[in-house]
Short mmCIF file of C-alpha atoms and ligand atoms in Angstrom, two decimals:
data_model
loop_
_atom_site.label_atom_id
_atom_site.label_comp_id
_atom_site.label_asym_id
_atom_site.label_seq_id
_atom_site.Cartn_x
_atom_site.Cartn_y
_atom_site.Cartn_z
CA MET A 796 0.00 0.00 0.00
CA LEU A 797 1.30 3.46 -0.86
CA PRO A 798 2.32 5.66 2.07
CA ASP A 799 0.02 8.26 3.56
CA VAL A 800 0.36 11.88 2.50
CA PRO A 801 0.24 14.81 4.94
CA ASP A 802 -3.03 16.22 3.54
CA PHE A 803 -6.40 15.03 2.19
CA ASP A 804 -5.57 15.32 -1.49
CA ILE A 805 -5.03 12.63 -4.11
CA TYR A 806 -1.75 12.40 -6.02
CA ALA A 807 -1.50 10.75 -9.42
CA ILE A 808 1.73 8.83 -10.02
CA ASP A 809 2.58 10.09 -13.47
CA HIS A 810 6.34 9.64 -12.96
CA LEU A 811 8.42 7.25 -10.88
CA PRO A 812 11.78 7.86 -9.21
CA GLU A 813 14.68 6.12 -10.99
CA ASN A 814 17.69 7.12 -8.92
CA LEU A 815 18.35 8.48 -5.42
CA ILE A 816 21.52 10.33 -4.37
CA VAL A 817 22.37 11.82 -0.97
CA ALA A 818 24.68 14.85 -1.23
CA ASP A 819 25.13 18.30 0.36
CA GLN A 820 22.39 17.74 2.97
CA ARG A 821 19.88 16.92 0.23
CA LEU A 822 18.10 13.93 -1.23
CA ILE A 823 18.35 14.20 -5.00
CA ILE A 824 15.78 12.26 -7.02
CA THR A 825 16.13 11.60 -10.74
CA TRP A 826 12.69 10.82 -12.20
CA ASP A 827 11.86 8.60 -15.18
CA ASP A 828 11.37 11.66 -17.42
CA GLY A 829 14.81 13.06 -16.56
CA LYS A 830 13.59 15.71 -14.12
CA ILE A 831 15.86 16.13 -11.11
CA SER A 832 14.41 17.21 -7.74
CA HIS A 833 16.45 18.41 -4.75
CA TYR A 834 14.91 17.98 -1.29
CA PRO A 835 16.81 19.60 1.60
CA PHE A 836 17.10 17.22 4.58
CA VAL A 837 15.15 19.38 7.02
CA TRP A 838 12.37 19.96 4.45
CA LEU A 839 12.06 16.22 3.75
CA ARG A 840 12.28 15.20 7.41
CA GLU A 841 9.60 17.75 8.38
CA TYR A 842 7.05 16.08 6.06
CA SER A 843 7.86 12.49 7.00
CA PRO A 844 4.50 10.66 7.00
CA ASP A 845 5.32 8.63 10.13
CA ALA A 846 2.96 8.60 13.14
CA GLY A 847 5.32 10.64 15.31
CA THR A 848 5.68 13.46 12.81
CA PHE A 849 2.10 13.87 11.66
CA ASN A 850 -1.34 12.92 12.87
CA ASP A 851 -2.96 10.59 10.34
CA ILE A 852 -6.48 11.57 11.49
CA THR A 853 -6.12 15.35 11.26
CA ARG A 854 -3.38 15.17 8.60
CA GLU A 855 -1.58 17.95 10.46
CA GLN A 856 1.95 17.95 11.79
CA ASN A 857 2.74 17.00 15.39
CA ILE A 858 6.15 18.65 15.45
CA ALA A 859 7.88 21.98 15.02
CA VAL A 860 11.24 22.34 13.28
CA THR A 861 12.89 22.75 16.69
CA ASP A 862 11.80 19.20 17.60
CA LEU A 863 14.11 17.82 14.90
CA PRO A 864 17.80 17.00 15.50
CA ASP A 865 20.19 19.82 14.63
CA GLU A 866 22.32 17.45 12.57
CA LEU A 867 20.17 15.34 10.26
CA ASN A 868 21.57 12.62 8.05
CA ILE A 869 20.28 9.88 5.74
CA SER A 870 22.03 6.55 6.19
CA SER A 871 20.22 4.57 3.46
CA THR A 872 17.79 5.07 0.59
CA GLU A 873 15.57 2.73 -1.38
CA ILE A 874 12.92 2.85 -4.09
CA GLY A 875 9.99 0.58 -3.18
CA ALA A 876 8.19 -1.71 -5.65
CA ASP A 877 5.29 0.78 -5.71
CA GLY A 878 7.63 3.71 -6.41
CA SER A 879 7.66 4.97 -2.83
CA VAL A 880 10.89 6.58 -1.63
CA ILE A 881 12.26 5.11 1.62
CA VAL A 882 14.98 6.80 3.64
CA ASN A 883 16.53 6.06 7.04
CA TRP A 884 17.04 9.18 9.17
CA GLN A 885 19.93 9.46 11.64
CA PRO A 886 20.46 9.98 14.51
CA GLU A 887 16.78 9.07 15.09
CA ASN A 888 17.03 5.78 13.16
CA LEU A 889 13.62 6.59 11.67
CA ASP A 890 12.45 4.92 8.47
CA SER A 891 10.27 7.27 6.40
CA ARG A 892 8.31 6.21 3.29
CA TYR A 893 7.24 8.97 0.91
CA HIS A 894 4.48 8.84 -1.71
CA PRO A 895 6.12 9.44 -5.14
CA GLY A 896 3.17 11.49 -6.42
CA TRP A 897 3.30 13.75 -3.35
CA LEU A 898 7.10 14.18 -3.67
CA ARG A 899 6.81 15.04 -7.35
CA ALA A 900 3.94 17.51 -6.79
CA HIS A 901 5.89 19.27 -4.02
CA CYS A 902 9.33 19.38 -5.64
CA PRO A 903 10.75 22.65 -4.24
CA SER A 904 11.77 23.86 -7.70
CA ASN A 905 8.27 23.35 -9.07
CA PRO A 906 5.86 23.78 -6.19
CA LYS A 907 2.67 24.01 -8.22
CA PRO A 908 -0.46 22.92 -6.38
CA ASN A 909 -2.64 20.25 -7.95
CA PHE A 910 -5.24 22.88 -8.74
CA GLU A 911 -4.84 26.51 -9.70
CA LEU A 912 -7.74 28.89 -9.11
CA PRO A 913 -9.22 30.42 -12.27
CA LYS A 914 -7.27 33.54 -13.23
CA ARG A 915 -8.86 36.89 -12.36
CA THR A 916 -9.71 38.62 -15.64
CA PRO A 917 -10.69 42.32 -15.65
CA TRP A 918 -13.76 43.30 -17.68
CA THR A 919 -15.46 46.45 -18.86
CA ALA A 920 -18.91 47.05 -20.34
CA THR A 921 -17.48 47.63 -23.79
CA ARG A 922 -15.26 44.54 -23.64
CA THR A 923 -18.13 42.29 -22.57
CA ALA A 924 -20.68 43.72 -25.03
CA THR A 925 -19.66 41.23 -27.69
CA SER A 926 -19.57 38.17 -25.43
CA GLN A 927 -22.62 35.89 -25.49
CA ALA A 928 -23.62 36.27 -21.85
CA PHE A 929 -22.16 38.58 -19.28
CA PRO A 930 -22.31 38.43 -16.35
CA PRO A 931 -21.75 34.65 -16.59
CA THR A 932 -25.19 33.12 -16.05
CA PHE A 933 -26.16 29.63 -14.94
CA SER A 934 -29.46 27.80 -14.72
CA GLY A 935 -31.09 27.23 -11.35
CA ALA A 936 -32.34 23.91 -12.68
CA LEU A 937 -28.77 22.64 -13.12
CA ILE A 938 -26.95 24.25 -10.21
CA ASN A 939 -27.45 21.20 -7.98
CA THR A 940 -24.85 19.30 -10.00
CA ASP A 941 -21.25 19.62 -8.81
CA LYS A 942 -20.15 20.37 -12.37
CA GLU A 943 -22.46 23.36 -12.85
CA PHE A 944 -21.86 24.57 -9.29
CA SER A 945 -18.06 24.45 -9.85
CA GLU A 946 -18.45 26.37 -13.10
CA TRP A 947 -20.53 29.06 -11.37
CA LEU A 948 -17.94 29.39 -8.59
CA GLY A 949 -15.11 29.43 -11.13
CA ALA A 950 -16.82 32.23 -13.07
CA LEU A 951 -17.36 34.15 -9.83
CA HIS A 952 -13.65 33.86 -9.04
CA SER A 953 -12.55 34.81 -12.54
CA SER A 954 -15.00 37.64 -13.31
CA GLY A 955 -15.88 38.70 -9.78
CA VAL A 956 -19.55 38.26 -10.64
CA ALA A 957 -21.78 35.33 -11.64
CA VAL A 958 -25.54 34.84 -11.73
CA ILE A 959 -27.93 31.93 -11.20
CA THR A 960 -31.40 32.35 -12.69
CA ASP A 961 -34.78 30.73 -12.09
CA LEU A 962 -34.27 29.52 -8.52
CA PRO A 963 -37.44 28.85 -6.49
CA ILE A 964 -38.69 32.18 -5.14
CA ALA A 965 -38.54 31.49 -1.42
CA PRO A 966 -36.83 33.24 1.53
CA GLU A 967 -34.56 30.20 2.13
CA ALA A 968 -33.35 29.99 -1.50
CA LEU A 969 -30.30 32.19 -0.81
CA GLU A 970 -28.99 30.05 2.05
CA LYS A 971 -29.67 26.81 0.16
CA VAL A 972 -27.10 27.87 -2.44
CA VAL A 973 -24.51 29.77 -0.40
CA ASP A 974 -24.39 27.17 2.41
CA ARG A 975 -22.87 24.84 -0.19
CA ILE A 976 -19.88 27.20 -0.45
CA GLY A 977 -19.07 27.85 3.21
CA PRO A 978 -20.07 29.75 6.34
CA ILE A 979 -21.91 33.05 5.97
CA ARG A 980 -20.20 36.06 7.60
CA THR A 981 -22.53 37.85 9.91
CA SER A 982 -22.31 41.59 10.56
CA ASN A 983 -24.18 44.29 12.45
CA PHE A 984 -26.73 44.11 9.59
CA GLY A 985 -27.41 40.46 10.51
CA ARG A 986 -26.54 37.07 9.05
CA ILE A 987 -29.06 37.52 6.23
CA PHE A 988 -30.26 41.04 5.49
CA ASP A 989 -33.34 42.11 3.56
CA VAL A 990 -32.67 45.01 1.20
CA GLU A 991 -36.00 46.78 0.89
CA LEU A 992 -37.54 50.08 1.92
CA LYS A 993 -37.37 50.48 5.67
CA ALA A 994 -38.48 53.28 7.93
CA GLU A 995 -35.94 54.52 10.50
CA THR A 996 -33.22 52.81 8.48
CA ASN A 997 -29.53 52.51 9.37
CA SER A 998 -28.26 52.27 5.77
CA ASN A 999 -28.73 54.07 2.46
CA ALA A 1000 -29.27 50.58 0.98
CA TYR A 1001 -32.70 50.48 2.68
CA THR A 1002 -33.96 53.60 0.90
CA SER A 1003 -35.11 54.08 -2.69
CA GLN A 1004 -32.32 56.50 -3.55
CA PRO A 1005 -29.80 55.63 -6.26
CA LEU A 1006 -26.52 54.10 -5.11
CA ARG A 1007 -23.44 54.69 -7.22
CA ALA A 1008 -21.02 51.83 -7.76
CA HIS A 1009 -19.52 50.89 -4.40
CA THR A 1010 -18.22 48.08 -2.25
CA ASP A 1011 -19.81 47.20 1.10
CA LEU A 1012 -18.39 47.54 4.62
CA ALA A 1013 -15.25 49.53 3.79
CA THR A 1014 -15.11 50.31 7.50
CA ARG A 1015 -14.03 46.77 8.40
CA GLU A 1016 -10.42 45.73 8.84
CA TYR A 1017 -11.26 42.73 6.66
CA GLN A 1018 -13.79 43.93 4.11
CA PRO A 1019 -16.09 40.99 3.20
CA GLY A 1020 -14.75 39.22 0.13
CA LEU A 1021 -18.10 38.10 -1.26
CA GLN A 1022 -21.65 39.34 -1.31
CA PHE A 1023 -24.72 37.47 -2.55
CA PHE A 1024 -28.10 38.93 -3.46
CA PHE A 1025 -31.24 36.92 -4.12
CA CYS A 1026 -34.15 38.72 -5.77
CA MET A 1027 -37.49 37.95 -4.12
CA GLU A 1028 -39.48 40.76 -5.75
CA ASN A 1029 -38.73 43.55 -8.20
CA SER A 1030 -41.88 45.24 -9.46
CA VAL A 1031 -40.67 48.84 -9.06
CA SER A 1032 -39.94 51.24 -11.87
CA GLY A 1033 -36.14 51.64 -11.86
CA GLY A 1034 -33.99 49.83 -9.31
CA GLU A 1035 -31.69 48.37 -11.95
CA THR A 1036 -28.57 46.62 -10.69
CA ILE A 1037 -25.26 48.34 -11.45
CA LEU A 1038 -21.91 46.53 -11.64
CA THR A 1039 -18.41 47.87 -12.34
CA ASP A 1040 -15.19 45.89 -12.24
CA GLY A 1041 -13.06 47.85 -9.76
CA LEU A 1042 -10.05 45.89 -10.92
CA ALA A 1043 -10.49 47.21 -14.47
CA VAL A 1044 -10.93 50.77 -13.12
CA ALA A 1045 -7.81 50.47 -10.97
CA GLU A 1046 -5.76 49.10 -13.86
CA LYS A 1047 -6.93 51.96 -16.09
CA ILE A 1048 -5.86 54.49 -13.45
CA ARG A 1049 -2.53 52.67 -12.96
CA THR A 1050 -1.86 52.96 -16.70
CA ASP A 1051 -3.14 56.47 -17.47
CA HIS A 1052 -2.95 58.36 -14.16
CA PRO A 1053 0.15 57.28 -12.20
CA ASP A 1054 -0.05 60.12 -9.64
CA GLU A 1055 -3.62 59.28 -8.66
CA TYR A 1056 -2.77 55.57 -8.67
CA ALA A 1057 0.08 56.21 -6.24
CA PHE A 1058 -2.27 58.18 -3.99
CA LEU A 1059 -4.97 55.50 -4.08
CA THR A 1060 -2.52 52.72 -3.23
CA GLU A 1061 -0.43 54.59 -0.64
CA GLN A 1062 -2.53 57.16 1.24
CA PRO A 1063 -4.58 55.76 4.16
CA ILE A 1064 -8.19 56.99 3.97
CA PRO A 1065 -10.46 57.00 7.05
CA PHE A 1066 -13.82 55.21 6.87
CA VAL A 1067 -16.50 55.26 9.53
CA ASN A 1068 -19.91 53.60 9.99
CA THR A 1069 -21.88 54.78 12.98
CA ASP A 1070 -25.17 53.40 14.18
CA ARG A 1071 -27.10 53.95 17.38
CA ASP A 1072 -25.15 51.21 19.19
CA SER A 1073 -22.09 50.60 16.99
CA GLU A 1074 -19.21 52.58 15.51
CA TYR A 1075 -16.83 50.92 13.07
CA ARG A 1076 -13.72 52.75 11.88
CA TYR A 1077 -10.82 51.76 9.68
CA GLU A 1078 -8.10 53.69 7.87
CA VAL A 1079 -6.46 52.16 4.82
CA PRO A 1080 -5.67 53.01 1.17
CA ILE A 1081 -8.58 52.59 -1.24
CA LEU A 1082 -6.55 50.14 -3.33
CA GLU A 1083 -4.52 47.39 -1.62
CA THR A 1084 -1.85 45.45 -3.48
CA ASP A 1085 0.12 42.30 -2.73
CA HIS A 1086 3.88 41.82 -2.90
CA HIS A 1087 3.64 41.36 -6.69
CA GLY A 1088 1.93 44.75 -7.03
CA ASP A 1089 -1.35 43.03 -8.02
CA ILE A 1090 -4.51 44.69 -6.73
CA THR A 1091 -6.13 42.54 -4.04
CA THR A 1092 -8.76 44.88 -2.58
CA VAL A 1093 -10.84 47.81 -3.76
CA ARG A 1094 -12.49 49.70 -0.88
CA PHE A 1095 -15.09 52.17 -2.03
CA THR A 1096 -18.13 52.62 0.20
CA TYR A 1097 -18.09 56.26 -0.77
CA TRP A 1098 -20.73 57.37 1.75
CA LEU A 1099 -18.76 55.88 4.64
CA ARG A 1100 -15.62 57.99 4.26
CA ALA A 1101 -14.88 59.85 7.46
CA PRO A 1102 -13.90 63.54 7.37
CA MET A 1103 -10.21 63.45 6.58
CA THR A 1104 -7.63 65.49 8.38
CA GLY A 1105 -4.17 66.32 7.09
CA ASP A 1106 -2.36 68.94 5.07
CA LEU A 1107 -4.38 70.73 2.41
CA ALA A 1108 -2.33 69.33 -0.47
CA THR A 1109 -3.26 65.79 0.67
CA LEU A 1110 -6.94 66.75 0.82
CA ASP A 1111 -6.70 68.18 -2.70
CA SER A 1112 -5.15 64.91 -3.87
CA LEU A 1113 -7.91 62.93 -2.17
CA TYR A 1114 -10.69 64.72 -4.03
CA SER A 1115 -8.85 64.56 -7.32
CA ALA A 1116 -8.34 60.79 -6.94
CA LEU A 1117 -11.95 60.22 -5.82
CA ARG A 1118 -13.35 62.17 -8.77
CA LEU A 1119 -11.19 60.12 -11.12
CA PHE A 1120 -12.25 56.80 -9.57
CA HIS A 1121 -15.95 57.77 -9.75
CA HIS A 1122 -15.45 58.95 -13.34
CA TYR A 1123 -14.52 55.45 -14.47
CA ALA A 1124 -16.65 53.48 -11.99
CA ASP A 1125 -19.80 55.34 -13.13
CA HIS A 1126 -18.87 55.50 -16.84
CA GLU A 1127 -21.04 53.60 -19.30
CA ASP A 1128 -17.95 52.02 -20.87
CA TYR A 1129 -17.19 50.36 -17.52
CA GLN A 1130 -20.62 49.86 -16.02
CA LEU A 1131 -23.23 47.16 -16.56
CA ARG A 1132 -26.89 47.84 -15.80
CA PHE A 1133 -29.61 45.22 -15.81
CA PRO A 1134 -32.76 44.42 -13.85
CA LEU A 1135 -32.71 41.47 -11.45
CA LYS A 1136 -35.70 39.19 -11.82
CA PRO A 1137 -37.38 37.29 -8.98
CA GLY A 1138 -35.48 33.99 -8.65
CA ASP A 1139 -32.13 35.50 -9.71
CA LEU A 1140 -29.15 35.07 -7.40
CA ILE A 1141 -26.05 37.16 -8.03
CA GLY A 1142 -22.64 36.60 -6.42
CA VAL A 1143 -20.17 39.49 -6.34
CA ASP A 1144 -16.54 39.73 -5.23
CA ASN A 1145 -17.03 42.61 -2.80
CA ARG A 1146 -13.31 43.42 -2.67
CA ARG A 1147 -13.18 43.85 -6.43
CA VAL A 1148 -16.51 44.38 -8.25
CA LEU A 1149 -18.50 47.45 -7.25
CA HIS A 1150 -22.28 47.19 -7.13
CA GLY A 1151 -25.04 49.78 -6.99
CA ARG A 1152 -28.54 50.47 -8.23
CA THR A 1153 -30.53 53.11 -10.01
CA GLY A 1154 -33.12 54.90 -7.90
CA PHE A 1155 -36.75 53.83 -7.93
CA SER A 1156 -40.13 55.19 -6.94
CA PRO A 1157 -41.03 54.17 -3.41
CA ASP A 1158 -44.74 54.40 -4.19
CA VAL A 1159 -45.26 51.81 -6.93
CA GLY A 1160 -44.30 48.14 -6.64
CA HIS A 1161 -41.90 46.41 -4.25
CA ARG A 1162 -38.17 45.70 -4.49
CA TRP A 1163 -36.91 43.02 -2.11
CA LEU A 1164 -33.45 41.46 -2.24
CA ARG A 1165 -32.09 39.06 0.38
CA GLY A 1166 -28.36 39.41 0.93
CA CYS A 1167 -25.44 37.99 2.86
CA TYR A 1168 -21.65 38.19 3.06
CA MET A 1169 -18.97 35.55 2.98
CA GLU A 1170 -15.19 35.54 2.87
CA ARG A 1171 -13.43 35.16 -0.47
CA GLU A 1172 -11.36 32.28 0.92
CA GLU A 1173 -14.52 30.16 1.35
CA LEU A 1174 -15.05 30.30 -2.41
CA GLU A 1175 -11.40 29.40 -3.03
CA SER A 1176 -11.54 26.49 -0.56
CA ARG A 1177 -14.75 25.11 -2.10
CA LEU A 1178 -13.26 25.27 -5.61
CA ARG A 1179 -10.21 23.29 -4.44
CA VAL A 1180 -12.33 20.65 -2.68
CA LEU A 1181 -14.69 20.26 -5.65
CA ASP A 1182 -11.66 19.75 -7.89
CA ARG A 1183 -10.18 17.25 -5.42
CA GLN A 1184 -13.48 15.31 -5.40
CA ARG A 1185 -13.55 15.32 -9.19
CA ARG A 1186 -10.04 13.87 -9.27
CA PHE A 1187 -10.96 11.22 -6.67
CA ARG A 1188 -13.91 10.14 -8.83
CA SER A 1189 -11.79 9.85 -11.95
CA ALA A 1190 -8.82 8.12 -10.23
FE1 LIG B 172 -24.09 47.78 -1.16
#
């Protein structure tokens, strides 16, 4: 039987080890396709699949690096009949058997995971006008299949927006779909919130006024990564849904307006959300980037910006950058507008795609959306697990 692996994934054995060499504190494996992999001793020892090193129920490690001997050595090596790699560690005199598929997948020079998330692709209204269906739209009749559900989630990751149509019109329909992704993130607006006209409201969302393109909850240290809306009723005149890809807007500003881009990525901006018994504040640049310089978060709940203090030149730069961002976010070349129909569910990456609505008359008809938040990482985790399950089925 092949050795355990220190996770819950499945590893195809596409290549077998042909030769093992111990040199320079490394195990060097030559594979049957000529690839050569170098595994430093401490790296290899840390992932030994023996019972002392990792827990075969939780598939998590039992040890820290400091629990390992300072001077590690390999006294013997062997390739098993099943292709497993067997080494004897000294001074512990521990025999470790490694799965060849796991070793190959985790070769330090080529550490690609089994599954890569769909690439994020910016879009604009003009660029999507020629595509057959945008936002990507899926049938509520088919979404119960893992295949269709994976495709919907993949489209949501790639485009930052994806729609399901023709779901049963019922208050529980939203949770029935999103519970299959992961846990809902609750907030001071509740676990599930009903977006409809409310008296004595605590949010502009619960009025009939238009809302320009925005993200939600910019006041939170960790702005929710996903938002879902399910349309229960929409018989008003107006109230069209607005969507703008904040990633496309940010990339346009990066290319054409480097001064404003520098301001938006570097200058902390204060946000505040006050209610009768809560007060959330956070100060951060409107655009956040990772160590590659890629944009990871757009933060643009424009009505929740707190009065900014600072030198007057900084305030001038703020308003110049905000006007520019609104210019693109509200521009017809960047913005989609469409009416949601009862039974439609729309998922949005709330740290990337801005949403809004046109105003509507409060006197005629009823507009009722049910909404909730979730973290972006729940979507990413579900995509990986669905892919893992697909590979298990086909193995
Ligand atoms: Fe909103």
